[in-house]
Short mmCIF file of C-alpha atoms and ligand atoms in Angstrom, two decimals:
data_model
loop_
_atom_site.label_atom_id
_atom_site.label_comp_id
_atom_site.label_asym_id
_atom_site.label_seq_id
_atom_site.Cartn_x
_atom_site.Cartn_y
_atom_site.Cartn_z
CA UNK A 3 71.50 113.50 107.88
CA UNK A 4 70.23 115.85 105.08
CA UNK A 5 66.87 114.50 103.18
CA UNK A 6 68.36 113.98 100.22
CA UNK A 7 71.53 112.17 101.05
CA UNK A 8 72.21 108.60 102.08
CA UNK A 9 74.69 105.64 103.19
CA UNK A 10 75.87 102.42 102.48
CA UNK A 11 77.39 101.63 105.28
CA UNK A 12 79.70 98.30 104.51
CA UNK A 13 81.62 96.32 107.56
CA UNK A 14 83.36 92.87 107.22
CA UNK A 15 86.47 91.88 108.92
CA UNK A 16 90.41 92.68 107.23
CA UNK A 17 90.31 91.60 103.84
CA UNK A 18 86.77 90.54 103.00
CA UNK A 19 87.07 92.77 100.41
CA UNK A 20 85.42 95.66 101.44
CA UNK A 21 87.53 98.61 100.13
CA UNK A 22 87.80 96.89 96.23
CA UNK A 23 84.20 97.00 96.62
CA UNK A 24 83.31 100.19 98.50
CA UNK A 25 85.25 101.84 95.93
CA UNK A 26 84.01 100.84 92.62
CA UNK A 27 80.71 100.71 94.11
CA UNK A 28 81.18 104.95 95.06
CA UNK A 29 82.49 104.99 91.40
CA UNK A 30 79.00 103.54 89.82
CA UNK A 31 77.07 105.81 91.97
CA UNK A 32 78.92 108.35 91.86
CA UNK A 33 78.98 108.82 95.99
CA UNK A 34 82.11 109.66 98.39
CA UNK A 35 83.97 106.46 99.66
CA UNK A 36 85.34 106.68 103.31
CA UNK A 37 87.65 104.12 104.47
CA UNK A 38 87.47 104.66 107.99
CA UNK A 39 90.44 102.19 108.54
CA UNK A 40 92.81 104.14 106.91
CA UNK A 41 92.43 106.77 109.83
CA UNK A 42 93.09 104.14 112.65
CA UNK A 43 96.00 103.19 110.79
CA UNK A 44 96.82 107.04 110.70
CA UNK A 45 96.73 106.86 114.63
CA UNK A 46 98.99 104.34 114.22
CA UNK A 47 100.91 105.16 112.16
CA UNK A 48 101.83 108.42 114.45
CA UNK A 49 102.12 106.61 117.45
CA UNK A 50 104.99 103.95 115.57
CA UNK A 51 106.67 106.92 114.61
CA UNK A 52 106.59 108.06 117.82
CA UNK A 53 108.26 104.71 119.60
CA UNK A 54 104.80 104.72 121.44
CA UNK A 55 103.59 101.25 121.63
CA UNK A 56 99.99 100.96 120.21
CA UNK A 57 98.72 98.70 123.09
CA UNK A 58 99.47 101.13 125.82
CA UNK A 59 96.05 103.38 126.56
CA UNK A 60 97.57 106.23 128.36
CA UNK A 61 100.51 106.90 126.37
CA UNK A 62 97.63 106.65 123.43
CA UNK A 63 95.64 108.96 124.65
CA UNK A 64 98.58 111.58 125.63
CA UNK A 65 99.28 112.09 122.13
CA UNK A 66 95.92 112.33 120.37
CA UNK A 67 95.71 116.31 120.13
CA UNK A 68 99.15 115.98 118.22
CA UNK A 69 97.40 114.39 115.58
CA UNK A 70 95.28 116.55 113.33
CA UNK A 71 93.55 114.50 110.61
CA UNK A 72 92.54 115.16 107.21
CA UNK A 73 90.98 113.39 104.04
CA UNK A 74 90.86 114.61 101.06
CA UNK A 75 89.64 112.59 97.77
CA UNK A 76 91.83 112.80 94.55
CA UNK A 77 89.98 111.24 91.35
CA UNK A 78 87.84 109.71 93.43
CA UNK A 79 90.72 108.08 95.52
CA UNK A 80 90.54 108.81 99.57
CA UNK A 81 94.25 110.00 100.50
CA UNK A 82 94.59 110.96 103.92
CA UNK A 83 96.51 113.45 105.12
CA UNK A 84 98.13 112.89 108.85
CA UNK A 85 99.58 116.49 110.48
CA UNK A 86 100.12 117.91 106.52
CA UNK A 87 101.53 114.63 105.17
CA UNK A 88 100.15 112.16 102.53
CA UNK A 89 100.37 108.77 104.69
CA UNK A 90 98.04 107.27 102.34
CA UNK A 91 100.91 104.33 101.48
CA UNK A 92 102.56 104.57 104.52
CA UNK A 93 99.66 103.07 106.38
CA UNK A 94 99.29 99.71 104.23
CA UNK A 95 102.23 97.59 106.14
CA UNK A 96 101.26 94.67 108.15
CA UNK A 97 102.76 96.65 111.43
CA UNK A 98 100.53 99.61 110.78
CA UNK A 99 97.31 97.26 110.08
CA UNK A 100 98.09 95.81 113.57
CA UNK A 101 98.81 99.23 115.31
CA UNK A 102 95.43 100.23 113.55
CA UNK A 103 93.61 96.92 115.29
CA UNK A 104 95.24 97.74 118.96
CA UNK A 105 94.45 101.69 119.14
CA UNK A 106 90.59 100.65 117.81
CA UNK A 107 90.46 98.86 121.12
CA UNK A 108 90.56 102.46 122.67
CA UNK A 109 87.63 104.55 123.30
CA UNK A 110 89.31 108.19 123.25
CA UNK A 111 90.44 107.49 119.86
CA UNK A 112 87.45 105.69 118.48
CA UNK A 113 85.24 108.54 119.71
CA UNK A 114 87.53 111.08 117.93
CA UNK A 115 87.33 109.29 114.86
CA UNK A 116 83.88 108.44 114.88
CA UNK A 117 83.19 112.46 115.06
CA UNK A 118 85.22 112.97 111.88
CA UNK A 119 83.18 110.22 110.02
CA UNK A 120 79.58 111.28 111.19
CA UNK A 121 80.84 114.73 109.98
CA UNK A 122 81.78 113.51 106.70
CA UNK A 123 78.35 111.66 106.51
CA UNK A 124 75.78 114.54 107.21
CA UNK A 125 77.72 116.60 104.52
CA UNK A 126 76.75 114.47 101.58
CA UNK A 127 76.33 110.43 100.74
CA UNK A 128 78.81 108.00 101.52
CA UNK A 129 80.01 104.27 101.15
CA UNK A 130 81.60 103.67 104.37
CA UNK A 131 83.66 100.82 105.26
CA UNK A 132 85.02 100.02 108.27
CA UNK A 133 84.35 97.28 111.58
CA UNK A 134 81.42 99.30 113.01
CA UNK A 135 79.57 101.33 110.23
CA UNK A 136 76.85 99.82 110.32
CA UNK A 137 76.22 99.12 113.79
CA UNK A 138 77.22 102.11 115.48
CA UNK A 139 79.28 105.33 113.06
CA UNK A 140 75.74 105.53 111.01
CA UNK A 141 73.15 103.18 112.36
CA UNK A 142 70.56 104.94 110.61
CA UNK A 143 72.13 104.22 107.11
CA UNK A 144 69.73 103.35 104.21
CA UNK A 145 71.94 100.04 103.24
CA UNK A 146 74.07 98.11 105.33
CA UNK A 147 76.50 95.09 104.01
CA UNK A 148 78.15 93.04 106.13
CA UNK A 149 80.87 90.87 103.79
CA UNK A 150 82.86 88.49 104.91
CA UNK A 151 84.94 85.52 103.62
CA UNK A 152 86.44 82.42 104.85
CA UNK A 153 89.66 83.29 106.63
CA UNK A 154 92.10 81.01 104.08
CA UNK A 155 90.43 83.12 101.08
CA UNK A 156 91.37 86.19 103.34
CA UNK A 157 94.61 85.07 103.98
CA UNK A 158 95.71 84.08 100.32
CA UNK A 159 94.19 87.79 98.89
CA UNK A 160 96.48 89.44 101.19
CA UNK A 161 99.62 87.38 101.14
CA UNK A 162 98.99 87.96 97.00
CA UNK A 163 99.07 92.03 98.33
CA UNK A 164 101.96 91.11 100.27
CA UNK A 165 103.94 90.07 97.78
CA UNK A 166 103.56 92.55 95.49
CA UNK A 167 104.07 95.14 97.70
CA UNK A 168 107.78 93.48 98.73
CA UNK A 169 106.47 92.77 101.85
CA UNK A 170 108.29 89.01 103.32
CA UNK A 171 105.50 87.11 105.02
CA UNK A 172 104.46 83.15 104.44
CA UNK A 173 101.06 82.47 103.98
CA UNK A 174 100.89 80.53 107.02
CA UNK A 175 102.06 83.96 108.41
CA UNK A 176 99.47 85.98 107.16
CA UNK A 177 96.39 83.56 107.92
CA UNK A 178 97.97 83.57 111.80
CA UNK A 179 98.39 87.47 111.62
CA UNK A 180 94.58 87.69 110.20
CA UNK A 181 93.27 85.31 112.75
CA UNK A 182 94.83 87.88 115.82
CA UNK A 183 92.98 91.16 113.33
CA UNK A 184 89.77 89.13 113.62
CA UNK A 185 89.95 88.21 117.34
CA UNK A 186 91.23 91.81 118.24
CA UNK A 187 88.63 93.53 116.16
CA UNK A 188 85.51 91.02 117.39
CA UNK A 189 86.10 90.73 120.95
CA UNK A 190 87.06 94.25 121.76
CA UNK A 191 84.88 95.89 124.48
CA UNK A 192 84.14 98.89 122.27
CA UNK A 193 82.17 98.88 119.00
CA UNK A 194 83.25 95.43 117.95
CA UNK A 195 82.93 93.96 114.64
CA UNK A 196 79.41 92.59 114.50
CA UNK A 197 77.20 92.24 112.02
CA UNK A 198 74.44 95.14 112.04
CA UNK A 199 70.70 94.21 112.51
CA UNK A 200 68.90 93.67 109.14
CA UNK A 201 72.35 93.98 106.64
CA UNK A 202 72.53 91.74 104.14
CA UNK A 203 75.28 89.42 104.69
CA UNK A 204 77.44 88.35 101.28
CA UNK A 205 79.99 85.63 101.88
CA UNK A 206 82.54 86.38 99.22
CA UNK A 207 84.55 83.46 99.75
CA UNK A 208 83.74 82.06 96.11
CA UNK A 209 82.79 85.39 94.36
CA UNK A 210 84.40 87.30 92.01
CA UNK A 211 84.56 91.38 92.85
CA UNK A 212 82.23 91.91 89.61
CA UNK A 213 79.54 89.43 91.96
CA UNK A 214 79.95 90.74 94.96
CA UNK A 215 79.64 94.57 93.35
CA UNK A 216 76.22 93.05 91.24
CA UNK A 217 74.77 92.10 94.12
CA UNK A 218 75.29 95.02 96.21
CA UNK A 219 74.09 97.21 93.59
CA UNK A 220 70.86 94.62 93.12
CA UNK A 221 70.26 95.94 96.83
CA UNK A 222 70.91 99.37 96.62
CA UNK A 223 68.61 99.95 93.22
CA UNK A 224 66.10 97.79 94.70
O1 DC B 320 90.09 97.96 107.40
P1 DC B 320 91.53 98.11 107.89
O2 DC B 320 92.29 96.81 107.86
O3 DC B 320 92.26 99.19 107.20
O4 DC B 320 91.38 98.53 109.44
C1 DC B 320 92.48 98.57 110.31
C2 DC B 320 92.01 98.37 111.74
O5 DC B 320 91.28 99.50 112.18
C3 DC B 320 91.08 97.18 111.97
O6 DC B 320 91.79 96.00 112.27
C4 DC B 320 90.21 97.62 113.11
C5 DC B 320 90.21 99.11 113.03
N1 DC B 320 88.95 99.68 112.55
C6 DC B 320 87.94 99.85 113.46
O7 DC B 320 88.07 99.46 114.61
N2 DC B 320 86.77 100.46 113.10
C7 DC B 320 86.61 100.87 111.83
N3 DC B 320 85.45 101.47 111.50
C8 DC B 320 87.62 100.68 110.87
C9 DC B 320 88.79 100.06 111.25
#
């Protein structure tokens, strides 16, 4: 990392939260937000397209040099580009979040991505969200949040996305689907979610996004 730059590096499990807060928090500081999960999603994303099915390693693996990766912010909005094509809605289905949570298992195609995050990292300062920021992608980042919430408060935020993105799942659905994301992305042998050593843990279970952002910013300015 350059002297002058640094990272918040912010990790929770699927919908804690942690992309409605990474971004307004870049916003206030006026810092690059990554969302690394949009670029396992990309991966997936491919590989659906593809008829390759994300839980099968090799077949994974044989198509990773296909897949050339880019992200580019617009008004301070990440958009990522997969071989020359804005997938940045594309990715946001429920099949794609799952495809996302089955290649992460992989270690060819978390080391590739990991590469393109460091990269982005040493270039300039960051909020970085993702399932292993903190712990492993930059362990030497200044801040480190881990933010969680209780998996029905999880489940009802994203069922509310759901609907209003057309997409037909029940709630009961959605807090089953979320319970395989978290087991997936927690047990893996690879870089699992885990909180880092010394991050300040918010539960945002009964917080409102203007809380959660206060008191991340209370740490950062400290
Ligand atoms: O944050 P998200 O729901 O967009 O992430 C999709 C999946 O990608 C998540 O279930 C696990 C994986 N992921 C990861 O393994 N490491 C990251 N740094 C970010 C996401």
């Amino acid at each position: 990392m350059k002297n002058d730059i640094f990272a918040i590096a912010i990790d929770g499990p699927a919908s804690s939260g942690k992309s409605t807060i990474a971004k307004s928090i870049s916003k206030k500081l006026g810092i690059l937000y990554v969302d690394t999960g949009a670029m396992y999603r990309a991966v997936a994303l491919f590989c659906i397209r593809k008829g390759i099915s994300t839980t099968d390693e090799d077949a994974v693996n044989s198509v990773l040099d296909e897949i050339d990766m880019d992200i580019e912010t617009i008004d301070g909005i990440q958009h990522i580009i997969l071989n020359g094509e804005d997938v940045s809605d594309k990715i946001r289905t429920q099949e794609v979040g799952q495809g996302a949570s089955d290649v992460a298992v992989f270690f060819n195609v978390r080391e590739r991505l990991v590469e393109i995050q460091r990269n982005i990292a040493k270039e300039e300062s960051v909020v970085m969200d993702g399932r292993d920021i903190g712990t492993n992608v930059l362990k030497d980042a200044q801040y480190k949040i881990y933010l969680t919430a209780s998996l029905e408060e999880r489940a009802s935020r994203r069922y509310a996305e759901y609907v209003a993105a057309g997409e037909n799942f029940t709630l009961e659905e959605v807090k089953a689907q979320l319970a395989i994301r978290d087991k997936n992305d927690m047990e893996r042998e690879h870089n699992p979610l885990t909180k880092a050593e010394g991050a300040l843990e918010i539960d945002s279970t009964n917080m409102s996004i203007e809380e959660v952002e206060n008191a991340i910013l209370d740490y950062v300015q400290k």
